[in-house]
Short mmCIF file of C-alpha atoms in Angstrom, two decimals:
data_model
loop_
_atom_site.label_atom_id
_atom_site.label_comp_id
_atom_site.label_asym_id
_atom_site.label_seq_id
_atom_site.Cartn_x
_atom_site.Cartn_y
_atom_site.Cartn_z
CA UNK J 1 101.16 89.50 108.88
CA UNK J 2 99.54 86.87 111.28
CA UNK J 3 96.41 86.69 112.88
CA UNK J 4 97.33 89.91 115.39
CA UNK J 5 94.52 91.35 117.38
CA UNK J 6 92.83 95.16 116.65
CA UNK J 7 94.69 97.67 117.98
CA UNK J 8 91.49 100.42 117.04
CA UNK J 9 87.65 99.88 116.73
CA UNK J 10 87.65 101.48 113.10
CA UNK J 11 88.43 100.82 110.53
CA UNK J 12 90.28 103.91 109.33
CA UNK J 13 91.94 104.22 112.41
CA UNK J 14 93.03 100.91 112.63
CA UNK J 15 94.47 101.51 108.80
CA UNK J 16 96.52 104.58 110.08
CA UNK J 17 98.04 102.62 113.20
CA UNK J 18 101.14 101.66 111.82
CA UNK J 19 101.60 104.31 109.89
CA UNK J 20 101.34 106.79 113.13
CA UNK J 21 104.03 104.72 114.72
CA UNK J 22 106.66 104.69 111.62
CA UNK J 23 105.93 108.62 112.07
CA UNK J 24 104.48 109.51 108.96
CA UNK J 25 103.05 112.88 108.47
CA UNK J 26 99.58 113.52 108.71
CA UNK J 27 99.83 114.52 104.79
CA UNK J 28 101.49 111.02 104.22
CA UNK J 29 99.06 109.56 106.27
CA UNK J 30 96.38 110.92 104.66
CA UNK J 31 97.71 110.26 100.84
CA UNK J 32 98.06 106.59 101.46
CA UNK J 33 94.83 106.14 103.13
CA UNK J 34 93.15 107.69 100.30
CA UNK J 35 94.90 105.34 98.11
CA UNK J 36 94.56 102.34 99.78
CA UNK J 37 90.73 103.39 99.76
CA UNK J 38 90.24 103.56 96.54
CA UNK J 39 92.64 101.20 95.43
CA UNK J 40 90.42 98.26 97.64
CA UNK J 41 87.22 100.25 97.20
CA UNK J 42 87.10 100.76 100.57
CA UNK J 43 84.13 104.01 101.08
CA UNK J 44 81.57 101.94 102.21
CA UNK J 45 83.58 100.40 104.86
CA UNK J 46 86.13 103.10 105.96
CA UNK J 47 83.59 104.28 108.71
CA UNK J 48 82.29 101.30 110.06
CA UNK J 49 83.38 100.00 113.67
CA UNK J 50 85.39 96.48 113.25
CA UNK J 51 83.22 94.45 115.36
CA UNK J 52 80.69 94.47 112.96
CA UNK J 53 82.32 93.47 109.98
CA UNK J 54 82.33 89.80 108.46
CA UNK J 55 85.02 87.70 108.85
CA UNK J 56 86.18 87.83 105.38
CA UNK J 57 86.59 92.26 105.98
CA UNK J 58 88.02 91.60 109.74
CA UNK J 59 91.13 89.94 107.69
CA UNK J 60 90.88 92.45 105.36
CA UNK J 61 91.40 94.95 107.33
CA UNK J 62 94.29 93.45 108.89
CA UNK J 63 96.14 92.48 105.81
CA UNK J 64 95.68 96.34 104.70
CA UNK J 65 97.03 97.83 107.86
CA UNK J 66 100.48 96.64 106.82
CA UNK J 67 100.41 96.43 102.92
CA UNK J 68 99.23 100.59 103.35
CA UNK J 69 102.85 100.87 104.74
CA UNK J 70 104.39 99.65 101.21
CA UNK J 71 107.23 97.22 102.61
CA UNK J 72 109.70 95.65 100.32
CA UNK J 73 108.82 92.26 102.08
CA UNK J 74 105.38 91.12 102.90
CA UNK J 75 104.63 87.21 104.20
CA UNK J 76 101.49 86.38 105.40
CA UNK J 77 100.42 83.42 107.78
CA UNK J 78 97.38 81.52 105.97
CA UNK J 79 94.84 84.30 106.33
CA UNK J 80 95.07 85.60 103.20
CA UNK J 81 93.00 81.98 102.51
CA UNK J 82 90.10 83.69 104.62
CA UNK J 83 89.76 86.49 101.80
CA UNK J 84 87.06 86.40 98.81
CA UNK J 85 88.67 85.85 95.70
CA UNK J 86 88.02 89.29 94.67
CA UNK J 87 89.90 90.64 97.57
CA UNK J 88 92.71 88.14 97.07
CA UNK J 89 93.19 89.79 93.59
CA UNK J 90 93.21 93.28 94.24
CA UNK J 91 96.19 92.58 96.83
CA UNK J 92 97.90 90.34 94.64
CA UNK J 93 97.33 93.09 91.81
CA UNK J 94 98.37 96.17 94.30
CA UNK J 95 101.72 94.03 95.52
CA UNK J 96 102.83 93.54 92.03
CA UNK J 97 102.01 96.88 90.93
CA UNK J 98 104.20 97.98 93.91
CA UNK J 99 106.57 95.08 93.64
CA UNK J 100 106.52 93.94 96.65
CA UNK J 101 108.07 90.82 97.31
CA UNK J 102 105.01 88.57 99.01
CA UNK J 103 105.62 85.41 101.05
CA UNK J 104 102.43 83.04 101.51
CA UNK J 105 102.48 80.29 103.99
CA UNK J 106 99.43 78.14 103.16
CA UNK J 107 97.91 74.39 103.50
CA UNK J 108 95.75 74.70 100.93
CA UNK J 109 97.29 74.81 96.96
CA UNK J 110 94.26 76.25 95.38
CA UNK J 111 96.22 80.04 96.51
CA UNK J 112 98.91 78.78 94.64
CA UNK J 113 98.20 79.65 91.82
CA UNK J 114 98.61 83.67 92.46
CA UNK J 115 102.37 82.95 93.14
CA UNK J 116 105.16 82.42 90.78
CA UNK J 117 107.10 80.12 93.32
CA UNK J 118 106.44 77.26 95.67
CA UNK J 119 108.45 75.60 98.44
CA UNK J 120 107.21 72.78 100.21
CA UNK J 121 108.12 72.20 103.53
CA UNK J 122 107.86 69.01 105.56
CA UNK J 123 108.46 69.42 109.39
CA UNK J 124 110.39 72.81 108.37
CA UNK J 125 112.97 71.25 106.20
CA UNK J 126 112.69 72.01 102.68
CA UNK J 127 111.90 69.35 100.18
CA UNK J 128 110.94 71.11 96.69
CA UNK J 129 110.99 74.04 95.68
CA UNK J 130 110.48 75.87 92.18
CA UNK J 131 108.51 77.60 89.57
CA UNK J 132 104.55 77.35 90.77
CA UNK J 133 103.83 75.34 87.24
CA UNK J 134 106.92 72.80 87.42
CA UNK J 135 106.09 71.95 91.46
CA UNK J 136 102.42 71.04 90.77
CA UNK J 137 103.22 68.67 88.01
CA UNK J 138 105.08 67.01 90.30
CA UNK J 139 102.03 65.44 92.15
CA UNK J 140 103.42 62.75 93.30
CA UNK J 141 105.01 64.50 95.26
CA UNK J 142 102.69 66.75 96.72
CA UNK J 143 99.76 63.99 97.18
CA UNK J 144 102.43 62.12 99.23
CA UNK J 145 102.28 64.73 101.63
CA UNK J 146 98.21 64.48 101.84
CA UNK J 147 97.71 68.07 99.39
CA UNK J 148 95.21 68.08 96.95
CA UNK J 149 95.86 69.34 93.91
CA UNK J 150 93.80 72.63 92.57
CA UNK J 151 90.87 71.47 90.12
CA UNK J 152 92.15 73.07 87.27
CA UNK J 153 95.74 71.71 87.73
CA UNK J 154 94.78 68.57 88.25
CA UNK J 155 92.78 68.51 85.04
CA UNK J 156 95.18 69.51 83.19
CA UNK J 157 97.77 67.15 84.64
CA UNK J 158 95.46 64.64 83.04
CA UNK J 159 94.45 65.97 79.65
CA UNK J 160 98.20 65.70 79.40
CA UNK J 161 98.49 62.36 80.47
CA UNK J 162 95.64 60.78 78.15
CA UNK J 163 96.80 62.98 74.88
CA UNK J 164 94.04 65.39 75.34
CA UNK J 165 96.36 68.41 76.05
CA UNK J 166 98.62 68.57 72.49
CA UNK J 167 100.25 71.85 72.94
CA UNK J 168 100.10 75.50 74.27
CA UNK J 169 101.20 77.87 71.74
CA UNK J 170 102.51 80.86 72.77
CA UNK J 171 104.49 84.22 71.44
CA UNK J 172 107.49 83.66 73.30
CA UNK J 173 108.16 80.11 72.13
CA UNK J 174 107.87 82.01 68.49
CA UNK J 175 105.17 80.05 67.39
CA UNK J 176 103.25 81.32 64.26
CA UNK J 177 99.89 83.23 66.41
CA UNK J 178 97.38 85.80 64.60
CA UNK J 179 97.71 89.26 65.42
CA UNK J 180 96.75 90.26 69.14
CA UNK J 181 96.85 86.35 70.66
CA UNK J 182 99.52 86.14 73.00
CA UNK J 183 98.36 82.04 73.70
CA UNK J 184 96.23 79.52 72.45
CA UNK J 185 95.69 75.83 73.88
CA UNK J 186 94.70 73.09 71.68
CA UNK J 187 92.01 70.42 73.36
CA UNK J 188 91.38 67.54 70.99
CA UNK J 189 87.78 65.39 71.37
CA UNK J 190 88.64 62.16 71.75
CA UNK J 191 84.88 60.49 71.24
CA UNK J 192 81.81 62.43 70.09
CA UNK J 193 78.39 61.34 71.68
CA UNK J 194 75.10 62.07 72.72
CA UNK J 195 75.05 62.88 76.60
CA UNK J 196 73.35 60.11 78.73
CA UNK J 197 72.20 59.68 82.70
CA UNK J 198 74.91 59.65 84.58
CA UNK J 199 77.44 61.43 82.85
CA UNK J 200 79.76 64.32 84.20
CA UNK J 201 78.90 67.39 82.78
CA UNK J 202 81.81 69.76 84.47
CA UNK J 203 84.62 67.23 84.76
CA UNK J 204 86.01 64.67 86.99
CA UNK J 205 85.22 67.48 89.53
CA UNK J 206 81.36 68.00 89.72
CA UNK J 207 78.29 66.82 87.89
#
Protein backbone atom coordinates (compact mmCIF):
# COMPACT_ATOMS: atom_id res chain seq x y z
CA UNK A 1 0.00 0.00 0.00
CA UNK A 2 1.79 3.39 -0.82
CA UNK A 3 0.71 6.73 -0.87
CA UNK A 4 -1.74 6.06 -4.20
CA UNK A 5 -4.15 8.77 -5.08
CA UNK A 6 -8.34 8.44 -4.60
CA UNK A 7 -9.80 6.69 -7.12
CA UNK A 8 -13.67 7.85 -5.57
CA UNK A 9 -14.79 10.98 -3.56
CA UNK A 10 -16.37 8.69 -0.74
CA UNK A 11 -15.53 7.07 1.34
CA UNK A 12 -17.61 3.92 0.90
CA UNK A 13 -17.09 3.94 -2.57
CA UNK A 14 -13.62 4.34 -2.46
CA UNK A 15 -13.70 1.13 0.15
CA UNK A 16 -15.58 -0.98 -2.54
CA UNK A 17 -13.06 -0.03 -5.46
CA UNK A 18 -10.95 -2.84 -5.35
CA UNK A 19 -13.23 -5.07 -4.45
CA UNK A 20 -15.47 -4.18 -7.75
CA UNK A 21 -12.42 -4.86 -9.81
CA UNK A 22 -11.40 -8.45 -8.19
CA UNK A 23 -15.26 -9.02 -9.17
CA UNK A 24 -16.78 -9.66 -6.04
CA UNK A 25 -20.46 -9.93 -5.77
CA UNK A 26 -22.48 -7.25 -4.66
CA UNK A 27 -23.42 -9.67 -1.56
CA UNK A 28 -19.56 -10.05 -0.96
CA UNK A 29 -19.18 -6.61 -1.40
CA UNK A 30 -21.60 -5.69 0.83
CA UNK A 31 -20.58 -8.35 3.78
CA UNK A 32 -17.07 -7.05 3.92
CA UNK A 33 -17.95 -3.49 3.92
CA UNK A 34 -20.16 -4.04 6.75
CA UNK A 35 -17.38 -5.67 8.48
CA UNK A 36 -14.73 -3.55 7.84
CA UNK A 37 -17.29 -0.84 9.24
CA UNK A 38 -17.76 -2.04 12.23
CA UNK A 39 -14.65 -3.68 12.73
CA UNK A 40 -12.83 0.20 12.39
CA UNK A 41 -16.00 1.87 13.68
CA UNK A 42 -16.39 3.39 10.65
CA UNK A 43 -20.56 4.89 10.71
CA UNK A 44 -19.70 8.21 11.28
CA UNK A 45 -17.38 8.40 8.45
CA UNK A 46 -18.72 5.93 5.80
CA UNK A 47 -20.77 8.88 4.19
CA UNK A 48 -18.55 11.62 4.23
CA UNK A 49 -16.79 12.92 0.90
CA UNK A 50 -12.77 12.33 1.22
CA UNK A 51 -11.75 15.80 0.75
CA UNK A 52 -12.92 16.68 3.92
CA UNK A 53 -11.43 14.30 6.07
CA UNK A 54 -8.15 14.85 8.24
CA UNK A 55 -5.10 13.62 7.24
CA UNK A 56 -4.86 10.98 9.77
CA UNK A 57 -8.69 9.37 8.06
CA UNK A 58 -7.36 10.26 4.31
CA UNK A 59 -4.63 7.36 5.17
CA UNK A 60 -7.09 5.56 6.75
CA UNK A 61 -9.08 5.21 4.23
CA UNK A 62 -6.45 4.15 1.98
CA UNK A 63 -4.91 1.54 4.13
CA UNK A 64 -8.64 0.01 4.42
CA UNK A 65 -9.32 -0.09 0.74
CA UNK A 66 -6.84 -2.94 0.46
CA UNK A 67 -6.82 -4.67 3.96
CA UNK A 68 -11.06 -4.98 3.14
CA UNK A 69 -9.76 -7.33 0.32
CA UNK A 70 -8.14 -9.83 3.05
CA UNK A 71 -4.69 -10.59 1.18
CA UNK A 72 -2.32 -13.12 2.51
CA UNK A 73 0.45 -10.38 2.11
CA UNK A 74 0.08 -6.82 3.09
CA UNK A 75 3.36 -4.22 3.16
CA UNK A 76 2.85 -0.83 3.63
CA UNK A 77 5.17 2.21 2.66
CA UNK A 78 5.57 4.47 5.96
CA UNK A 79 1.99 5.70 6.09
CA UNK A 80 0.80 3.56 8.43
CA UNK A 81 3.20 6.18 10.74
CA UNK A 82 0.51 8.91 9.73
CA UNK A 83 -2.28 6.85 11.71
CA UNK A 84 -3.43 7.62 15.49
CA UNK A 85 -2.37 5.04 17.66
CA UNK A 86 -5.79 3.86 18.06
CA UNK A 87 -6.13 3.26 14.41
CA UNK A 88 -2.71 1.64 14.24
CA UNK A 89 -4.13 -1.00 16.71
CA UNK A 90 -7.27 -1.92 15.34
CA UNK A 91 -5.30 -2.84 11.97
CA UNK A 92 -2.62 -4.47 13.68
CA UNK A 93 -5.46 -6.33 15.77
CA UNK A 94 -7.74 -7.06 12.45
CA UNK A 95 -4.35 -8.42 10.45
CA UNK A 96 -3.56 -10.82 13.15
CA UNK A 97 -6.98 -11.85 13.71
CA UNK A 98 -6.96 -12.58 9.92
CA UNK A 99 -3.35 -13.59 9.82
CA UNK A 100 -2.23 -11.72 7.46
CA UNK A 101 1.28 -11.55 6.94
CA UNK A 102 2.10 -7.48 7.25
CA UNK A 103 5.30 -5.89 5.92
CA UNK A 104 6.14 -2.27 7.40
CA UNK A 105 8.74 -0.16 5.83
CA UNK A 106 9.39 2.66 8.34
CA UNK A 107 12.18 5.36 9.54
CA UNK A 108 10.90 5.76 12.63
CA UNK A 109 11.30 2.58 15.44
CA UNK A 110 8.68 3.76 17.78
CA UNK A 111 6.09 1.39 15.09
CA UNK A 112 8.29 -1.23 15.89
CA UNK A 113 7.10 -2.31 18.47
CA UNK A 114 3.65 -3.74 16.81
CA UNK A 115 5.90 -6.20 14.79
CA UNK A 116 7.46 -9.38 15.81
CA UNK A 117 10.45 -8.92 13.28
CA UNK A 118 12.85 -6.25 12.15
CA UNK A 119 15.29 -5.97 9.25
CA UNK A 120 17.40 -3.13 8.87
CA UNK A 121 18.42 -2.07 5.71
CA UNK A 122 21.29 0.22 4.76
CA UNK A 123 21.30 1.43 1.05
CA UNK A 124 18.99 -1.80 0.35
CA UNK A 125 21.41 -4.37 1.53
CA UNK A 126 20.48 -6.09 4.57
CA UNK A 127 22.48 -5.72 7.70
CA UNK A 128 20.35 -7.24 10.77
CA UNK A 129 17.67 -8.78 10.96
CA UNK A 130 15.68 -10.69 13.83
CA UNK A 131 13.19 -10.96 16.55
CA UNK A 132 11.81 -7.11 17.23
CA UNK A 133 13.21 -7.51 21.10
CA UNK A 134 16.82 -9.02 20.21
CA UNK A 135 17.37 -6.12 17.21
CA UNK A 136 16.66 -3.18 19.57
CA UNK A 137 19.03 -4.31 22.20
CA UNK A 138 21.40 -4.12 19.78
CA UNK A 139 21.62 -0.24 19.80
CA UNK A 140 24.68 0.14 18.82
CA UNK A 141 23.82 -0.82 16.03
CA UNK A 142 20.87 0.96 15.22
CA UNK A 143 22.16 4.51 16.67
CA UNK A 144 25.05 3.99 14.17
CA UNK A 145 22.70 4.34 11.53
CA UNK A 146 21.24 7.81 13.12
CA UNK A 147 17.69 5.78 14.67
CA UNK A 148 16.55 6.62 17.86
CA UNK A 149 15.56 4.20 19.97
CA UNK A 150 11.66 4.07 21.26
CA UNK A 151 11.42 5.65 24.92
CA UNK A 152 10.40 2.70 26.51
CA UNK A 153 13.14 0.51 24.90
CA UNK A 154 15.61 2.63 25.57
CA UNK A 155 14.72 2.73 29.24
CA UNK A 156 14.75 -0.44 29.62
CA UNK A 157 18.02 -1.00 27.80
CA UNK A 158 19.28 0.97 30.75
CA UNK A 159 17.53 -0.30 33.84
CA UNK A 160 19.33 -3.35 32.54
CA UNK A 161 22.53 -1.89 32.24
CA UNK A 162 22.69 -0.15 35.84
CA UNK A 163 21.06 -3.42 37.72
CA UNK A 164 17.74 -1.82 37.93
CA UNK A 165 15.98 -4.42 35.64
CA UNK A 166 16.66 -7.99 37.77
CA UNK A 167 14.38 -10.25 35.95
CA UNK A 168 11.04 -10.77 34.01
CA UNK A 169 9.27 -13.69 35.22
CA UNK A 170 7.14 -15.31 33.09
CA UNK A 171 4.86 -18.72 32.66
CA UNK A 172 6.69 -20.05 29.89
CA UNK A 173 10.15 -19.89 31.44
CA UNK A 174 8.18 -22.07 34.32
CA UNK A 175 8.80 -19.74 36.87
CA UNK A 176 6.72 -20.14 40.14
CA UNK A 177 3.67 -17.07 39.23
CA UNK A 178 0.21 -16.82 41.30
CA UNK A 179 -2.76 -17.91 39.64
CA UNK A 180 -3.93 -15.71 36.56
CA UNK A 181 -0.29 -13.70 36.08
CA UNK A 182 1.10 -14.64 32.95
CA UNK A 183 4.36 -11.94 33.75
CA UNK A 184 5.72 -9.94 36.32
CA UNK A 185 8.89 -7.53 36.14
CA UNK A 186 10.89 -6.81 39.11
CA UNK A 187 12.25 -2.91 39.37
CA UNK A 188 14.52 -2.52 42.38
CA UNK A 189 14.99 1.31 44.06
CA UNK A 190 18.29 1.94 44.09
CA UNK A 191 18.22 5.31 46.51
CA UNK A 192 15.13 6.55 48.37
CA UNK A 193 14.75 10.45 48.67
CA UNK A 194 12.75 13.34 48.98
CA UNK A 195 12.14 14.94 45.41
CA UNK A 196 14.02 18.30 44.89
CA UNK A 197 14.07 21.28 41.99
CA UNK A 198 15.29 20.00 39.20
CA UNK A 199 14.66 16.52 39.25
CA UNK A 200 13.06 14.28 36.42
CA UNK A 201 9.87 13.22 37.33
CA UNK A 202 8.98 10.85 34.08
CA UNK A 203 12.46 9.61 33.21
CA UNK A 204 15.45 10.46 31.26
CA UNK A 205 12.66 11.33 28.73
CA UNK A 206 10.58 14.34 30.06
CA UNK A 207 10.31 16.35 33.24
Amino acid sequence: VFDLPFNSKVVETELKYYLKKLNYTEQEIDNRLETIIKYFELNGLISQKIEKLNIEKKYLVKILRFLIVNPDFFAIDEIFSILNENDKKKIISYIKENEITFLNVINNLEDTKYGTRIIIMEKFVNIFEGDTLSVLKTDNIIKRLGFALPPVIDLSIELNHYGVLKKVYTKKDNDDLPSGVSKVVRVYIIQKRKIQIGDKMSGRHGN
